[in-house]
PDB file of C-alpha atoms in Angstrom:
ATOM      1  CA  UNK A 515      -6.609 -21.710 -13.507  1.00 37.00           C
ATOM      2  CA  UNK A 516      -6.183 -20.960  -9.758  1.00 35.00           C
ATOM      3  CA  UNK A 517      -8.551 -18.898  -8.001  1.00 35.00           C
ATOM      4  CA  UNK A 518      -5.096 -15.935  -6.985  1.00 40.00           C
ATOM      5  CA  UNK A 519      -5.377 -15.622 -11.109  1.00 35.00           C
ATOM      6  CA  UNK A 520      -9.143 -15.340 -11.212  1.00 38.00           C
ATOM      7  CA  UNK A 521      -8.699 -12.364  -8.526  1.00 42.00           C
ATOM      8  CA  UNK A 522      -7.339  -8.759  -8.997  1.00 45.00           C
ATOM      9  CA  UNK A 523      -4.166  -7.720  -7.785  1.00 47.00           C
ATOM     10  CA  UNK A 524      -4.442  -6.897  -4.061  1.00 44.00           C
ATOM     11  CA  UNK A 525      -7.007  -9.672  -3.598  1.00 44.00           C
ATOM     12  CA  UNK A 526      -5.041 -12.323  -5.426  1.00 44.00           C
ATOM     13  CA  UNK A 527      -1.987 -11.147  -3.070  1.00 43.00           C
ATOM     14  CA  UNK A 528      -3.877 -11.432  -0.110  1.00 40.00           C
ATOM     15  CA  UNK A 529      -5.061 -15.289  -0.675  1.00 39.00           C
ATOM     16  CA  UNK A 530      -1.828 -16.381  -1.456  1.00 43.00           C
ATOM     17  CA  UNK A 531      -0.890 -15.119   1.556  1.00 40.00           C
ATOM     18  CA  UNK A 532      -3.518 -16.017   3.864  1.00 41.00           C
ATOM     19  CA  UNK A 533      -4.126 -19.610   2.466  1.00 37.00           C
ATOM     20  CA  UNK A 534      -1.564 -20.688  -0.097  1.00 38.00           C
ATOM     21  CA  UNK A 535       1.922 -19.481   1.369  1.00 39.00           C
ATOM     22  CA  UNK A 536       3.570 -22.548   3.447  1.00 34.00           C
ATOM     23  CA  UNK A 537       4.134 -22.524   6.913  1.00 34.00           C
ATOM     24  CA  UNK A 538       7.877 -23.276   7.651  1.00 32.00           C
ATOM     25  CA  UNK A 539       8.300 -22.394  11.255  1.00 35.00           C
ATOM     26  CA  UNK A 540       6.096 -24.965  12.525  1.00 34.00           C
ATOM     27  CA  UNK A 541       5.297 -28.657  11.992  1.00 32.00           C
ATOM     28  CA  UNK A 542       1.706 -29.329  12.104  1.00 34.00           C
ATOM     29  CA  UNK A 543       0.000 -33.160  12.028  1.00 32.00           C
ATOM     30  CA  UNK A 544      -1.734 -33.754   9.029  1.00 29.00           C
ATOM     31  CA  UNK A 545      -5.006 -33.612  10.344  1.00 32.00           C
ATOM     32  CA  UNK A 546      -4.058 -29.816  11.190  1.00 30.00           C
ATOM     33  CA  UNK A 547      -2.797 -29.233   7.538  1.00 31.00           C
ATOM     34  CA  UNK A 548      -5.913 -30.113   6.593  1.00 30.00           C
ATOM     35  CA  UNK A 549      -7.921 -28.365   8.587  1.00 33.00           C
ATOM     36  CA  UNK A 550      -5.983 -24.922   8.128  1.00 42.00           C
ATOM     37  CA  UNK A 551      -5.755 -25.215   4.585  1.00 44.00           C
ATOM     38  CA  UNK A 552      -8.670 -23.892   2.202  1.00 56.00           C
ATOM     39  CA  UNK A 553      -9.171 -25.174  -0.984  1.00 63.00           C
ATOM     40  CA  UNK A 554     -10.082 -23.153  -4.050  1.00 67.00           C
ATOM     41  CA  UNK A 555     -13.638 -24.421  -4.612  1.00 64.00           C
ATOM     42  CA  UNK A 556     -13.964 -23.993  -0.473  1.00 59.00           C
ATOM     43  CA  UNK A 557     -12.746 -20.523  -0.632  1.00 49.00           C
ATOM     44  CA  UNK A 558     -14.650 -19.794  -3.529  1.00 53.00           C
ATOM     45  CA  UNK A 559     -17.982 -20.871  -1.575  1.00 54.00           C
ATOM     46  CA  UNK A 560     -17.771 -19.078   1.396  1.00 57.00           C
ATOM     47  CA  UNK A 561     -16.907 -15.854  -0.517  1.00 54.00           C
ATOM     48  CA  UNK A 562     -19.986 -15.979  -2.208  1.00 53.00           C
ATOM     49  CA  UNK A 563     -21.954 -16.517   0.967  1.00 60.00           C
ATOM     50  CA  UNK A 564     -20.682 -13.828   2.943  1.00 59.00           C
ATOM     51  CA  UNK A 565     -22.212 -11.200   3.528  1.00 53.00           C
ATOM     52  CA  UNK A 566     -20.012  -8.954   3.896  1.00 59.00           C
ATOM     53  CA  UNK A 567     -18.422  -9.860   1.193  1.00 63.00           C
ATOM     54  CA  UNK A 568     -20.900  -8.872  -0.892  1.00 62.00           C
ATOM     55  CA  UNK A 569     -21.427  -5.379   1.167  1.00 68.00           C
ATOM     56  CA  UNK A 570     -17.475  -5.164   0.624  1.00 63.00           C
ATOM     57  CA  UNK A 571     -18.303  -4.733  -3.546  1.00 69.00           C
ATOM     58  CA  UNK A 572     -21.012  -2.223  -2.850  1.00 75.00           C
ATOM     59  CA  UNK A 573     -18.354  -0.344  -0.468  1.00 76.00           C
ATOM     60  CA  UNK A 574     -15.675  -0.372  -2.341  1.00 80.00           C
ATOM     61  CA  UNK A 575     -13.678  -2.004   0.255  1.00 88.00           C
ATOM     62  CA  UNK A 576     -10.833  -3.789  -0.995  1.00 90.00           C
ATOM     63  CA  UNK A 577     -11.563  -6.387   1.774  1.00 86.00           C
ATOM     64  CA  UNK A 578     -13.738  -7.829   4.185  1.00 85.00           C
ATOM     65  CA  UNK A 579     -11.788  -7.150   6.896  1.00 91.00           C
ATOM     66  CA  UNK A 580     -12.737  -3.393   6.632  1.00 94.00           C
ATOM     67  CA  UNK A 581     -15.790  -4.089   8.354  1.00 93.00           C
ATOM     68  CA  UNK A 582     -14.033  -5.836  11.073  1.00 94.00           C
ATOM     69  CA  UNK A 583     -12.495  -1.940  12.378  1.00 97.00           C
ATOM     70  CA  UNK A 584     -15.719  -0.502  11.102  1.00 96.00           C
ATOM     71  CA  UNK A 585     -17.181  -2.402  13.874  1.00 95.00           C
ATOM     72  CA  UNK A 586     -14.430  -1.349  16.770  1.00 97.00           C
ATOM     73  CA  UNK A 587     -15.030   2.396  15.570  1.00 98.00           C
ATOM     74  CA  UNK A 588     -18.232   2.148  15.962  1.00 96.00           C
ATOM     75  CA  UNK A 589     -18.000   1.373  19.629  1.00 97.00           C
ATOM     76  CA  UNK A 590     -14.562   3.326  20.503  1.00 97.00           C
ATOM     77  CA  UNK A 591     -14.711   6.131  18.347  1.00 97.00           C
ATOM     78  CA  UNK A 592     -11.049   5.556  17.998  1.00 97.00           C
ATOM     79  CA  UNK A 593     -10.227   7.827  15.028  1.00 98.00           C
ATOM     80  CA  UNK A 594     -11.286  11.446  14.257  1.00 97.00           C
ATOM     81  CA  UNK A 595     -10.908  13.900  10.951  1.00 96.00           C
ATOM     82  CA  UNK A 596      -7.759  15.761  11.490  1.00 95.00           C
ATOM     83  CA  UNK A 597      -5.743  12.623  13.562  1.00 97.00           C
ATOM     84  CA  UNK A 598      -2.555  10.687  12.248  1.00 97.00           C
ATOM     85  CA  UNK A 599      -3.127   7.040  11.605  1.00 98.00           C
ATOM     86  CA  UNK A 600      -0.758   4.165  11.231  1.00 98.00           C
ATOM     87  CA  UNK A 601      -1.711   1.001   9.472  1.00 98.00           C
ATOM     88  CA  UNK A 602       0.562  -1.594  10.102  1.00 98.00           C
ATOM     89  CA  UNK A 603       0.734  -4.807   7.877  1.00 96.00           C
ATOM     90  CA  UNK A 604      -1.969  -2.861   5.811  1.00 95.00           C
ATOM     91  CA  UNK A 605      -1.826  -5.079   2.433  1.00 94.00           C
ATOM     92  CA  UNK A 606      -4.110  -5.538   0.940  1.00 94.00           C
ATOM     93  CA  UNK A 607      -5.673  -1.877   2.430  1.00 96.00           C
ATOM     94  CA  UNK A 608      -9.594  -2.275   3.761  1.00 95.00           C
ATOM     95  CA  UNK A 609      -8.104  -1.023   7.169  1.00 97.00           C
ATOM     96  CA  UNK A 610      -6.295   1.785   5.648  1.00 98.00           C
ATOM     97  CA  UNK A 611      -9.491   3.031   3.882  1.00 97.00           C
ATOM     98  CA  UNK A 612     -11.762   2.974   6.834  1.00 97.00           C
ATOM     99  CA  UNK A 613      -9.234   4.583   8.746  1.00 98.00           C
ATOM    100  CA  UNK A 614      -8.816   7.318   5.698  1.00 97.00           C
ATOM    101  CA  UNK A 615     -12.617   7.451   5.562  1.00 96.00           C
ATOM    102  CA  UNK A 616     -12.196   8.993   9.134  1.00 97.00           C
ATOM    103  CA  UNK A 617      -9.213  10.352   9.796  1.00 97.00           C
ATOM    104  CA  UNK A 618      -8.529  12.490   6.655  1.00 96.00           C
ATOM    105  CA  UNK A 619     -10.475  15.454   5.693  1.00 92.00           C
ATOM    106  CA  UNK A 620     -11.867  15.877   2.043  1.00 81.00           C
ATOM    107  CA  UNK A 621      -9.397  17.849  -0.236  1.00 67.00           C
ATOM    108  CA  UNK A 622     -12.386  19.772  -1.398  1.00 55.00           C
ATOM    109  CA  UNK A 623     -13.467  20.738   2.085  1.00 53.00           C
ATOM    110  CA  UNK A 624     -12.486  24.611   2.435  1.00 42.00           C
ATOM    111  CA  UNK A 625     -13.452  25.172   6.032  1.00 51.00           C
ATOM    112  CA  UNK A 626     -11.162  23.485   9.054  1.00 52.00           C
ATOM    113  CA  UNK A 627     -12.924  23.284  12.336  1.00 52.00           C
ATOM    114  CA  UNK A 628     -10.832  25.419  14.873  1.00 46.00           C
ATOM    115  CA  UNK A 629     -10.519  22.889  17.284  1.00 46.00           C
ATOM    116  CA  UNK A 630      -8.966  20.748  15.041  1.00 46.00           C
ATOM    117  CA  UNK A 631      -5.345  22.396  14.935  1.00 43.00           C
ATOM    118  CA  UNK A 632      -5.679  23.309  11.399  1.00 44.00           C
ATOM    119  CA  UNK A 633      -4.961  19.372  10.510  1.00 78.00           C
ATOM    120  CA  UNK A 634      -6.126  17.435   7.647  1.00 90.00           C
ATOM    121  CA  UNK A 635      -5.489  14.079   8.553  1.00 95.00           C
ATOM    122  CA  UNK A 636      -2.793  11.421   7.470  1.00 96.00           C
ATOM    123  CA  UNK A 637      -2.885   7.688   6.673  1.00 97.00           C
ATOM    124  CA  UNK A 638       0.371   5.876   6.275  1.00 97.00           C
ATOM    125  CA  UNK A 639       0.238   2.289   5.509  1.00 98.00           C
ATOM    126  CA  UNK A 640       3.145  -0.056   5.409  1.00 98.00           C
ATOM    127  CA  UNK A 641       3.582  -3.473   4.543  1.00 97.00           C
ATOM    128  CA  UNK A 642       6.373  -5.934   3.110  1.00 95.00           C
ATOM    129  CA  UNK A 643       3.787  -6.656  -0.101  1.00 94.00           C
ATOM    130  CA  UNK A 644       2.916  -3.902  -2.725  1.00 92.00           C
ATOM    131  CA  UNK A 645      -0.251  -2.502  -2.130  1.00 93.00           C
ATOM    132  CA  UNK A 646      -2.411  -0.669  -4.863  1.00 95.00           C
ATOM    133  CA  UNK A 647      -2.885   3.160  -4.318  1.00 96.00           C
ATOM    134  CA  UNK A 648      -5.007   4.382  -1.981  1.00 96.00           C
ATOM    135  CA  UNK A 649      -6.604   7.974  -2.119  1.00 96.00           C
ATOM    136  CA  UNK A 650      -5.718   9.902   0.792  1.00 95.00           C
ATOM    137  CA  UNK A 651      -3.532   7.292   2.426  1.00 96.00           C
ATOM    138  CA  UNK A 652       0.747   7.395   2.086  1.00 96.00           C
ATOM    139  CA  UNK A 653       2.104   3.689   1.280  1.00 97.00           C
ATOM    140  CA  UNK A 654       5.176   2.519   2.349  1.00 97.00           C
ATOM    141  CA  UNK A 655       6.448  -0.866   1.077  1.00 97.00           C
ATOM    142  CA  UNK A 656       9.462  -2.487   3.648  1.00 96.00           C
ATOM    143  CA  UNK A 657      10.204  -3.952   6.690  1.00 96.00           C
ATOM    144  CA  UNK A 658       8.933  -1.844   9.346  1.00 95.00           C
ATOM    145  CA  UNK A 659      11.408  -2.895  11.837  1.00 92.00           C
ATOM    146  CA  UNK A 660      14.108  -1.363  10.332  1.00 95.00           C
ATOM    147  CA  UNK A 661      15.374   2.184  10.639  1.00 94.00           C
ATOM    148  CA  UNK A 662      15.111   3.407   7.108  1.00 95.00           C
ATOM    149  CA  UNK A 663      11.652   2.558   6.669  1.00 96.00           C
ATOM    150  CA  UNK A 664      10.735   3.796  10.610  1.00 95.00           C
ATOM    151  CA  UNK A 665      12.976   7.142   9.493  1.00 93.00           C
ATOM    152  CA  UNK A 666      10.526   7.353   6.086  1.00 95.00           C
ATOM    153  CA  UNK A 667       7.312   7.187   8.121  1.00 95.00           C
ATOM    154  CA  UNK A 668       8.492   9.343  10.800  1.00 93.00           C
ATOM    155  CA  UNK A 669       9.239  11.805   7.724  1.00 92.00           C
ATOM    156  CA  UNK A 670       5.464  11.358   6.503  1.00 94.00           C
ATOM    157  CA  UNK A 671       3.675  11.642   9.906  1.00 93.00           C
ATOM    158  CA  UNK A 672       5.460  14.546  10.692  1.00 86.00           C
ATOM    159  CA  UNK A 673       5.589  17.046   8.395  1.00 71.00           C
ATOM    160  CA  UNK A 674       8.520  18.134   8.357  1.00 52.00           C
ATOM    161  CA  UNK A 675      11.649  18.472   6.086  1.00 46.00           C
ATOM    162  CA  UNK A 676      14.338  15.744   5.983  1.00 49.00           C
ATOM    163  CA  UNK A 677      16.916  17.550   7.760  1.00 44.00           C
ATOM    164  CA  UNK A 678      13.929  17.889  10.993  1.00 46.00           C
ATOM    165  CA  UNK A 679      12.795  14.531  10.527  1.00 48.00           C
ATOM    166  CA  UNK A 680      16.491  12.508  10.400  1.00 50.00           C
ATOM    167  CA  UNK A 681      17.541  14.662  13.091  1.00 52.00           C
ATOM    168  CA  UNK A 682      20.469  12.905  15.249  1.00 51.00           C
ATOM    169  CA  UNK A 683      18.782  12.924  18.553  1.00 60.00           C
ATOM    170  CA  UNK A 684      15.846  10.778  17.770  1.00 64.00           C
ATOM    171  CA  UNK A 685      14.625  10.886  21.091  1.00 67.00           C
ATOM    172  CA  UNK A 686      14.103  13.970  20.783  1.00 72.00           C
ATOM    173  CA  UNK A 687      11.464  13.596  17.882  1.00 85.00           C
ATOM    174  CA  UNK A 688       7.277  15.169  19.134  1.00 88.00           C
ATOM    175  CA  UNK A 689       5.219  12.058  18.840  1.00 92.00           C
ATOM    176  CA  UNK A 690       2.781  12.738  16.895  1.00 94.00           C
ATOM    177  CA  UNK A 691       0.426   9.636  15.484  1.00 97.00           C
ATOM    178  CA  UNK A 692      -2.675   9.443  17.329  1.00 98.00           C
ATOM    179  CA  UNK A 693      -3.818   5.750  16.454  1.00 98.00           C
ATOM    180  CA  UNK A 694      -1.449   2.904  15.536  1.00 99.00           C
ATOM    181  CA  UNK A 695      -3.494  -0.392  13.823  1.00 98.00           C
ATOM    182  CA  UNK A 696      -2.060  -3.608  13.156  1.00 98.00           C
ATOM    183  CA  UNK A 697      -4.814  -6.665  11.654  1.00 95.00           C
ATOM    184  CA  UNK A 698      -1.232  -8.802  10.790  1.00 94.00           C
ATOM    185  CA  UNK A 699      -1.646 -12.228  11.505  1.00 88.00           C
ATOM    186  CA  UNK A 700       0.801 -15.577  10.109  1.00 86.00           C
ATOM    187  CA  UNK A 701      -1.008 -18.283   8.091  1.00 84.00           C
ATOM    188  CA  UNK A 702      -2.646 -20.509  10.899  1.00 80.00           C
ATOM    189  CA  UNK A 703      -1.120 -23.927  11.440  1.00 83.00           C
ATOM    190  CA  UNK A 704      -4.101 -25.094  13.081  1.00 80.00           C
ATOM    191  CA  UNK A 705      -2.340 -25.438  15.832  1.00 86.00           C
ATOM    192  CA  UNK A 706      -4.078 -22.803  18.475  1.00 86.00           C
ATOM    193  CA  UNK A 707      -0.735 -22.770  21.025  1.00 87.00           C
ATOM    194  CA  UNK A 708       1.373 -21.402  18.254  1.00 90.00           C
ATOM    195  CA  UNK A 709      -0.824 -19.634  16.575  1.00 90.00           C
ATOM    196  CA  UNK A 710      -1.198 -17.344  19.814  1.00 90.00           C
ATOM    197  CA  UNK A 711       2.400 -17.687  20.057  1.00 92.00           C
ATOM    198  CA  UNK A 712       2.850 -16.258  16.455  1.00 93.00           C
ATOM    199  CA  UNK A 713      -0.095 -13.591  16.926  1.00 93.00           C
ATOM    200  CA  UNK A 714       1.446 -12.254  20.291  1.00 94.00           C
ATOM    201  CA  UNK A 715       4.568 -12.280  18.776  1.00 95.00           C
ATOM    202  CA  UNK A 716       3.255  -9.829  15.786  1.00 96.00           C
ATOM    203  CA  UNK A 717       1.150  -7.713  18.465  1.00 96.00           C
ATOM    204  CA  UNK A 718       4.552  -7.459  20.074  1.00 96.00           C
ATOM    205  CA  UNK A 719       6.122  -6.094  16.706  1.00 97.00           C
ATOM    206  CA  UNK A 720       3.697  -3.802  16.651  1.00 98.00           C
ATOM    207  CA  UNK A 721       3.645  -1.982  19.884  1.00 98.00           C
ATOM    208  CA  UNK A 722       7.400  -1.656  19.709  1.00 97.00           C
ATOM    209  CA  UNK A 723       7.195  -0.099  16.484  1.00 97.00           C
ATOM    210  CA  UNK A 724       4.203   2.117  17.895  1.00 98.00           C
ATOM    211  CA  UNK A 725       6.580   2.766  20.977  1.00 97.00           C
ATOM    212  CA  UNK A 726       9.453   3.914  18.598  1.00 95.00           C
ATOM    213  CA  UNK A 727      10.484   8.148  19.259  1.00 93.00           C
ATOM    214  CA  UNK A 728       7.943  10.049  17.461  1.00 93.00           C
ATOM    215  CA  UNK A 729       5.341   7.552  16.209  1.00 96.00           C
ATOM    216  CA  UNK A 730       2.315   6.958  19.095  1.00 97.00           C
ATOM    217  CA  UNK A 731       1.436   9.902  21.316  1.00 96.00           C
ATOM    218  CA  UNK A 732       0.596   9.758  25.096  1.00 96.00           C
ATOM    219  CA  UNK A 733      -3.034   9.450  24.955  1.00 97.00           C
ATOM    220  CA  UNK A 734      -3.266   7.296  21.492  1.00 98.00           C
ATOM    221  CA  UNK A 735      -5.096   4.157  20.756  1.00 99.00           C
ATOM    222  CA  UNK A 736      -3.272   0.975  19.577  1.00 99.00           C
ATOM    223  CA  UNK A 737      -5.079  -2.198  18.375  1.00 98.00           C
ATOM    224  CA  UNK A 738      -3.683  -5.736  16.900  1.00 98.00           C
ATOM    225  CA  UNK A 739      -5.265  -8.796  15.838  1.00 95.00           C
ATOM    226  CA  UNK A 740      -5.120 -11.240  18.998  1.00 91.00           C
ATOM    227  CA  UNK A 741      -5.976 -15.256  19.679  1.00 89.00           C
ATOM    228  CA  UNK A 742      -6.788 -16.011  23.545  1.00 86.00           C
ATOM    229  CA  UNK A 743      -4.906 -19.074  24.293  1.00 84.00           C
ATOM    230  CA  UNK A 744      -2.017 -20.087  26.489  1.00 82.00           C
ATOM    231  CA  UNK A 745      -0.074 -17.472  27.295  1.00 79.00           C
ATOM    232  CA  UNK A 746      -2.065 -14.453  26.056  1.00 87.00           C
ATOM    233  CA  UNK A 747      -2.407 -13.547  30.212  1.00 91.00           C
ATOM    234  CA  UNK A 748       1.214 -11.899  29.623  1.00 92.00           C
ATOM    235  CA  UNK A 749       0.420  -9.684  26.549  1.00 94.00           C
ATOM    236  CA  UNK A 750      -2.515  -8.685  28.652  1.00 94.00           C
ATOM    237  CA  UNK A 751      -0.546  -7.193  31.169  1.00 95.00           C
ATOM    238  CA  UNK A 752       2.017  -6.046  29.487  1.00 95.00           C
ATOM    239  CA  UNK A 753      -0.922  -3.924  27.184  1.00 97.00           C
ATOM    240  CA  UNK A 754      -2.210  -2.371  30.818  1.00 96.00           C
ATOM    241  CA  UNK A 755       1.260  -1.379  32.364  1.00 96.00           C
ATOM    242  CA  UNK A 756       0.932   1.190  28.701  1.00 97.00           C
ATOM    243  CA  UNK A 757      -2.329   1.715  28.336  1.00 98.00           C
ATOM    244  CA  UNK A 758      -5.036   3.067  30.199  1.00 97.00           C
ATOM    245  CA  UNK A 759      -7.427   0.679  28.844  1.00 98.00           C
ATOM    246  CA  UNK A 760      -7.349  -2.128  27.443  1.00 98.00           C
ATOM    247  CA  UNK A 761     -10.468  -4.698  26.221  1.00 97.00           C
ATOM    248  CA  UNK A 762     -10.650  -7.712  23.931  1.00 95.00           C
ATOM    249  CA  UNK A 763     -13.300  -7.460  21.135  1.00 95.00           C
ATOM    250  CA  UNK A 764     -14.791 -10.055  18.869  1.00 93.00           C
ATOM    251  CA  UNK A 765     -16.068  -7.942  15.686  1.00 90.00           C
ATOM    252  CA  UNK A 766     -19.519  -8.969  14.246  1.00 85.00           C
ATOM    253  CA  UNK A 767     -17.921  -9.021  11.062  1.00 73.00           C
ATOM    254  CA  UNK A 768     -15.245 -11.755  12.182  1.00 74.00           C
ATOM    255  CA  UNK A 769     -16.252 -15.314  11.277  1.00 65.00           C
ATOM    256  CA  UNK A 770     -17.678 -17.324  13.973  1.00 70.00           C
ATOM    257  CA  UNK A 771     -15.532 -20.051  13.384  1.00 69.00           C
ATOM    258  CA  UNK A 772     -12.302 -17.890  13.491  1.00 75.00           C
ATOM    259  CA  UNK A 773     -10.473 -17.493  16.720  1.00 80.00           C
ATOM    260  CA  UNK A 774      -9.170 -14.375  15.970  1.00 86.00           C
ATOM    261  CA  UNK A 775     -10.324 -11.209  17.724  1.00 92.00           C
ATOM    262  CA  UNK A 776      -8.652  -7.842  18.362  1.00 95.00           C
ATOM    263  CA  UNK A 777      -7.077  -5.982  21.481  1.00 97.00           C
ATOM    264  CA  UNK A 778      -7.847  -2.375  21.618  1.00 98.00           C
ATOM    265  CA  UNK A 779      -6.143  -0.429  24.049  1.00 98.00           C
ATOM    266  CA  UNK A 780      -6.434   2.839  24.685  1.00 98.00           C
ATOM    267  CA  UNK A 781      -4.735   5.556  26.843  1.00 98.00           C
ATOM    268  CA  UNK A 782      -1.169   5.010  25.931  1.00 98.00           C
ATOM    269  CA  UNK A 783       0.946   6.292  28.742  1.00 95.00           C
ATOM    270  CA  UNK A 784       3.900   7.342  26.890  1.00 87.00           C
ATOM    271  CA  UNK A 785       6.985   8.695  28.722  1.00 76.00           C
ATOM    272  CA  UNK A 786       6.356  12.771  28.974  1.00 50.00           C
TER     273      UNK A 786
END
């Protein structure tokens, strides 16, 4: 029995994914293949090390990675009750409950403060995979690149009817989400140039779907998983022409042996 069959649902999706799906684009020696490449027993090891792993049961947190923008929140204060949040890649959805843990207001709460616009809050989380329900967060399963499923968040995030939201001028659509997130990341090859090729090339997706007509406001926050390596100095300053802010973070939760940290970038200057 494989360990994706021992796991439930999102978590089984998520390992297949992060160490079981091949890598096609690249060609990596064999030495790399082994090295990127967990094995069940490995993977099964580690797991029950971790600590946050173990936190992640107590938490409810459908992954480990949760802690990972736990940690970023904790120094940024990124996300407030009342804001609009978009999780990006969210399968299998830690990030989209820490953001809904933050972002959205309790259903049962009566009283709004009156600073706050009168908003409760909105998570929408999109990924190509199927992710389980979330309480308090919208899921949206597509491509996020393409117009139908950038037309069906726009409807979510902003509230307003169809014939508002699919108006023909989309240019002419408020922007209106306050934080765009995005932890996607490709299998690695073990190969660090194109894994930060691949990574910057995802961070990429992201901002242009975060720079679409109506999705991040002037002002909002934007983070994406990132790998420093060659050619990361361009990213970098493509993130400060937009931002007014922007800083690379390695999250105590992240593995010490992982490359991986995040950009978060704050301050977008948005054309006004």
């Amino acid at each position: 029995m494989t360990v994706a069959r021992c796991l439930p649902g999102a978590q089984a999706r998520y390992f297949c994914i992060r160490y079981l799906k091949p890598v096609l684009s690249v060609r990596p020696s064999l030495q790399s293949v082994r090295w990127s490449v967990t094995s069940p027993k490995q993977w099964i090891s580690r797991q029950s090390r971790d600590p946050f792993v173990k936190q992640r049961a107590k938490d409810g947190y459908r992954s480990r990675a949760a802690y990972k923008l736990e940690d970023i929140q904790r120094k940024y204060a990124l996300m407030k009750k009342g804001m609009v949040v978009l999780d990006l890649g969210g399968c299998p959805g830690g990030w989209a409950q820490v953001a809904v843990k933050y972002a959205v207001r309790s259903p049962q709460k009566s009283v709004v403060p009156p600073d706050s616009g009168g908003a409760q809050g909105k998570v929408v989380s999109v990924d190509l995979l199927l992710t389980d329900p979330i309480p308090g967060a919208t899921l949206i399963r597509g491509d996020m690149t393409k117009p139908s499923i950038l037309e069906q968040i726009y409807l979510v995030i902003s509230s307003k009817g169809p014939a508002q939201a699919l108006c023909s001028d989309a240019h002419a659509r408020k922007a209106v989400v306050d934080v765009v997130l995005s932890d996607m990341a490709h299998p690695f090859t073990g190969s660090r140039t194109a894994d930060v090729a691949r990574v910057i090339e995802l961070c990429e997706l992201a901002l242009s779907v975060a720079e679409q007509p109506g999705m991040l406001k002037n002002g909002g926050a934007f983070v994406c998983k990132f790998i420093q390596g060659e050619g990361d100095q361009e990213l970098r300053a493509l993130m400060k022409e937009k931002f007014n802010r922007v800083a690379y973070e390695k999250p105590g939760a992240s593995r010490s042996g992982s490359a991986e940290g995040y950009l978060v970038c704050l301050g977008y200057k948005r054309d006004i």
